[in-house]
mmCIF file of C-alpha atoms in Angstrom:
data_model
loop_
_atom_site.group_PDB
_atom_site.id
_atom_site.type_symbol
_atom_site.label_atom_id
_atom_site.label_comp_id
_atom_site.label_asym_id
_atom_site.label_seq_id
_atom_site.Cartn_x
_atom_site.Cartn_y
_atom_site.Cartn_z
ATOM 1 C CA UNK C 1 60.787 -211.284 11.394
ATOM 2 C CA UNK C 2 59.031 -212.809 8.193
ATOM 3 C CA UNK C 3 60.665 -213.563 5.262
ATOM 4 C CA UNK C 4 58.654 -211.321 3.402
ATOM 5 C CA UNK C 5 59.595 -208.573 5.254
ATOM 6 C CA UNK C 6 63.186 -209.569 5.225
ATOM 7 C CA UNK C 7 63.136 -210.355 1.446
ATOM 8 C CA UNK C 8 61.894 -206.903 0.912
ATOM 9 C CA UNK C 9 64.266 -205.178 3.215
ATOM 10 C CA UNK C 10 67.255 -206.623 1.229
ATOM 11 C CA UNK C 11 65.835 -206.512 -2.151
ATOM 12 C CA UNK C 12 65.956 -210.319 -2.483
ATOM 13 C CA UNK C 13 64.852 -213.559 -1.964
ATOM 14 C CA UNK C 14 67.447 -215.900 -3.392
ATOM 15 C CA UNK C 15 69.022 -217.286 0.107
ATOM 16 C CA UNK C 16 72.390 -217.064 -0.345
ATOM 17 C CA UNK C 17 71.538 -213.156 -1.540
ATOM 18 C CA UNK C 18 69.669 -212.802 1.689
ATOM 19 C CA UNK C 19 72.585 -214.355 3.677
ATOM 20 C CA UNK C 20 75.148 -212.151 2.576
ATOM 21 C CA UNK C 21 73.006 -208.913 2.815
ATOM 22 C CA UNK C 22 72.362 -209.771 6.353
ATOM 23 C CA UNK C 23 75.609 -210.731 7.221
ATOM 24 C CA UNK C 24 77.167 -207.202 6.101
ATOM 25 C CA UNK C 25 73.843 -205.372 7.304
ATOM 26 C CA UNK C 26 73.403 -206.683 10.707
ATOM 27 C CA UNK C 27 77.172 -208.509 11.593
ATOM 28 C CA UNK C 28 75.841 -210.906 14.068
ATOM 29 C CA UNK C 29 73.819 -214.359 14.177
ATOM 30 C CA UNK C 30 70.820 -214.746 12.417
ATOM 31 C CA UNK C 31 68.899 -217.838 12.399
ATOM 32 C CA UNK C 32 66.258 -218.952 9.834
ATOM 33 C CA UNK C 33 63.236 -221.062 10.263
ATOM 34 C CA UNK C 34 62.163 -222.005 6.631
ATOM 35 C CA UNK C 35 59.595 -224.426 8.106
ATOM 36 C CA UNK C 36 57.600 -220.982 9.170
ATOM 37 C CA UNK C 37 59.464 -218.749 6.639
ATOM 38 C CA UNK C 38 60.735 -216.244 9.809
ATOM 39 C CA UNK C 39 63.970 -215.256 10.545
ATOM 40 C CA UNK C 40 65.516 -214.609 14.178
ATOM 41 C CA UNK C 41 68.065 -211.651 14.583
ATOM 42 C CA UNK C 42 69.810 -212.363 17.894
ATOM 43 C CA UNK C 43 70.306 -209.153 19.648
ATOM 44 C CA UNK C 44 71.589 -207.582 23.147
ATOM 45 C CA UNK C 45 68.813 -207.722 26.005
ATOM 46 C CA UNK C 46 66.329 -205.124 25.187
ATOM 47 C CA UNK C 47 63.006 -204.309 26.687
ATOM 48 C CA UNK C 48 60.479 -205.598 24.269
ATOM 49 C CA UNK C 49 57.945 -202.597 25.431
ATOM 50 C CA UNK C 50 60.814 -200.468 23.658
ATOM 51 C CA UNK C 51 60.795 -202.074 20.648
ATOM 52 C CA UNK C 52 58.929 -199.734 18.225
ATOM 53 C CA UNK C 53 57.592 -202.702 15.619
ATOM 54 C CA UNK C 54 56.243 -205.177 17.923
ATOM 55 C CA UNK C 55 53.253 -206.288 15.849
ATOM 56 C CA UNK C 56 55.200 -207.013 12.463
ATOM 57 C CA UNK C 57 59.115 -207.840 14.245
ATOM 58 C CA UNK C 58 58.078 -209.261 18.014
ATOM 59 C CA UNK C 59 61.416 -208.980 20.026
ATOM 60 C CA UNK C 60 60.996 -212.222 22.448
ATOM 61 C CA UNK C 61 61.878 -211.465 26.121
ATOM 62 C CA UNK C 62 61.954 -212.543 29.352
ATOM 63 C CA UNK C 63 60.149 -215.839 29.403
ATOM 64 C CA UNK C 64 60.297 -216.520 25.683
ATOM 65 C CA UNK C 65 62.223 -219.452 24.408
ATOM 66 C CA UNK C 66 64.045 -220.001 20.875
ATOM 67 C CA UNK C 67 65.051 -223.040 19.530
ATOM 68 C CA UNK C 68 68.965 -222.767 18.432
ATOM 69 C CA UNK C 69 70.927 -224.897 15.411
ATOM 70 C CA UNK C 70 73.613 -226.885 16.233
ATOM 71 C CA UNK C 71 76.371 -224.889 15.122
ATOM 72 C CA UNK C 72 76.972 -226.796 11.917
ATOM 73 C CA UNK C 73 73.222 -226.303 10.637
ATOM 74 C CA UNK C 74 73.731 -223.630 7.909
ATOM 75 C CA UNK C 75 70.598 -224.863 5.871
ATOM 76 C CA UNK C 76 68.684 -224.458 3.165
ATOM 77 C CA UNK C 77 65.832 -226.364 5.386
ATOM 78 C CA UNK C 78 64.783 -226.146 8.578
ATOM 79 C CA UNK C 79 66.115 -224.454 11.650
ATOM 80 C CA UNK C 80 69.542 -223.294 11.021
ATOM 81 C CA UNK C 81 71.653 -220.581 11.203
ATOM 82 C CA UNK C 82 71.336 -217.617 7.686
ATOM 83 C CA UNK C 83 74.065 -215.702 9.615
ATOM 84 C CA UNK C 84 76.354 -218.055 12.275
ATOM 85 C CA UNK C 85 77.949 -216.325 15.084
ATOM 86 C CA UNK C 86 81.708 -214.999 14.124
ATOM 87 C CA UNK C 87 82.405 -214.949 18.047
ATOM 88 C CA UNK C 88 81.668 -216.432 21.580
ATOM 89 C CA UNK C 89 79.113 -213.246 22.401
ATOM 90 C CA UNK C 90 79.065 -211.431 18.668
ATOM 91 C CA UNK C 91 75.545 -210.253 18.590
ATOM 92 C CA UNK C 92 73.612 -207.713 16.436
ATOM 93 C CA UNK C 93 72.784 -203.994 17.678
ATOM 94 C CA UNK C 94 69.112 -203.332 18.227
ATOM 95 C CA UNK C 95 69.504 -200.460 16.060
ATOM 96 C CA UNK C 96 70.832 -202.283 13.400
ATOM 97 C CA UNK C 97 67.987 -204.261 12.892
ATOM 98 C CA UNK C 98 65.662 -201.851 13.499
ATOM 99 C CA UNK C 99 67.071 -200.201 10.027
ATOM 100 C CA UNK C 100 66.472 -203.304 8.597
ATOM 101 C CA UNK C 101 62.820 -203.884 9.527
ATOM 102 C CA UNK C 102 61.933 -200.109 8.853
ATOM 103 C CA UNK C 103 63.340 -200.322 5.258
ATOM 104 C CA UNK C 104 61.488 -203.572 4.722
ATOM 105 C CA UNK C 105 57.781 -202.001 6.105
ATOM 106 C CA UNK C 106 58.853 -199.249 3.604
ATOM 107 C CA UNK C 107 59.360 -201.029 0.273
ATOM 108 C CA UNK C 108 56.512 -203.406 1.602
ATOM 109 C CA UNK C 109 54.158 -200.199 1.814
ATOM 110 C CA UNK C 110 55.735 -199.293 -1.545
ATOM 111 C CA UNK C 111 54.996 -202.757 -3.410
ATOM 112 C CA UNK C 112 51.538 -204.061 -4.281
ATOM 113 C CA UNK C 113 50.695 -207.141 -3.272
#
């Protein structure tokens, strides 16, 4: 997801704002790139054909790769985890951050640019 979207889903772009937000919102591992400004919700297997906002949120599948941090990369720059995992497995529901993308798309239609 871009930041821009996620910025606008959580009403902020201060990182430690966005890391908390997402943290309560989603309750599973995050990762942020801020060399390309995206951020990577790490979710149960889930057919990406199902995925209702491929265009603006791709959901990577089979035959996709992403880069993890090491577990003690928590940022601000570079790859490293916004959200680290709380638990061997913890990941976020699908529909959790489908909320989170759909509110963003909203306040994004919502905002000019």
């Amino acid at each position: 997801m871009s930041a821009r979207l996620v910025h606008a889903s959580v009403g902020a772009t201060d990182l430690d704002a966005v890391t908390a937000t997402l943290a309560e919102l989603l309750d599973g591992p995050v990762i942020h790139n801020s060399l390309i400004d995206t951020y990577h919700a790490l979710v149960v297997p889930y057919p990406p054909r199902r995925w209702a906002y491929g265009e603006l949120a791709p959901m990577l599948g089979t035959g996709h790769f992403l880069s993890i941090p090491a577990a003690d990369l928590t940022g601000p720059t570079g790859l490293h985890w916004a959200v680290r995992p709380h638990a061997v497995g913890s990941l976020c529901s699908v529909p959790a951050v489908a909320v989170l993308v759909a509110l963003g798309l909203q306040r994004l239609a919502r905002s000019p640019r």
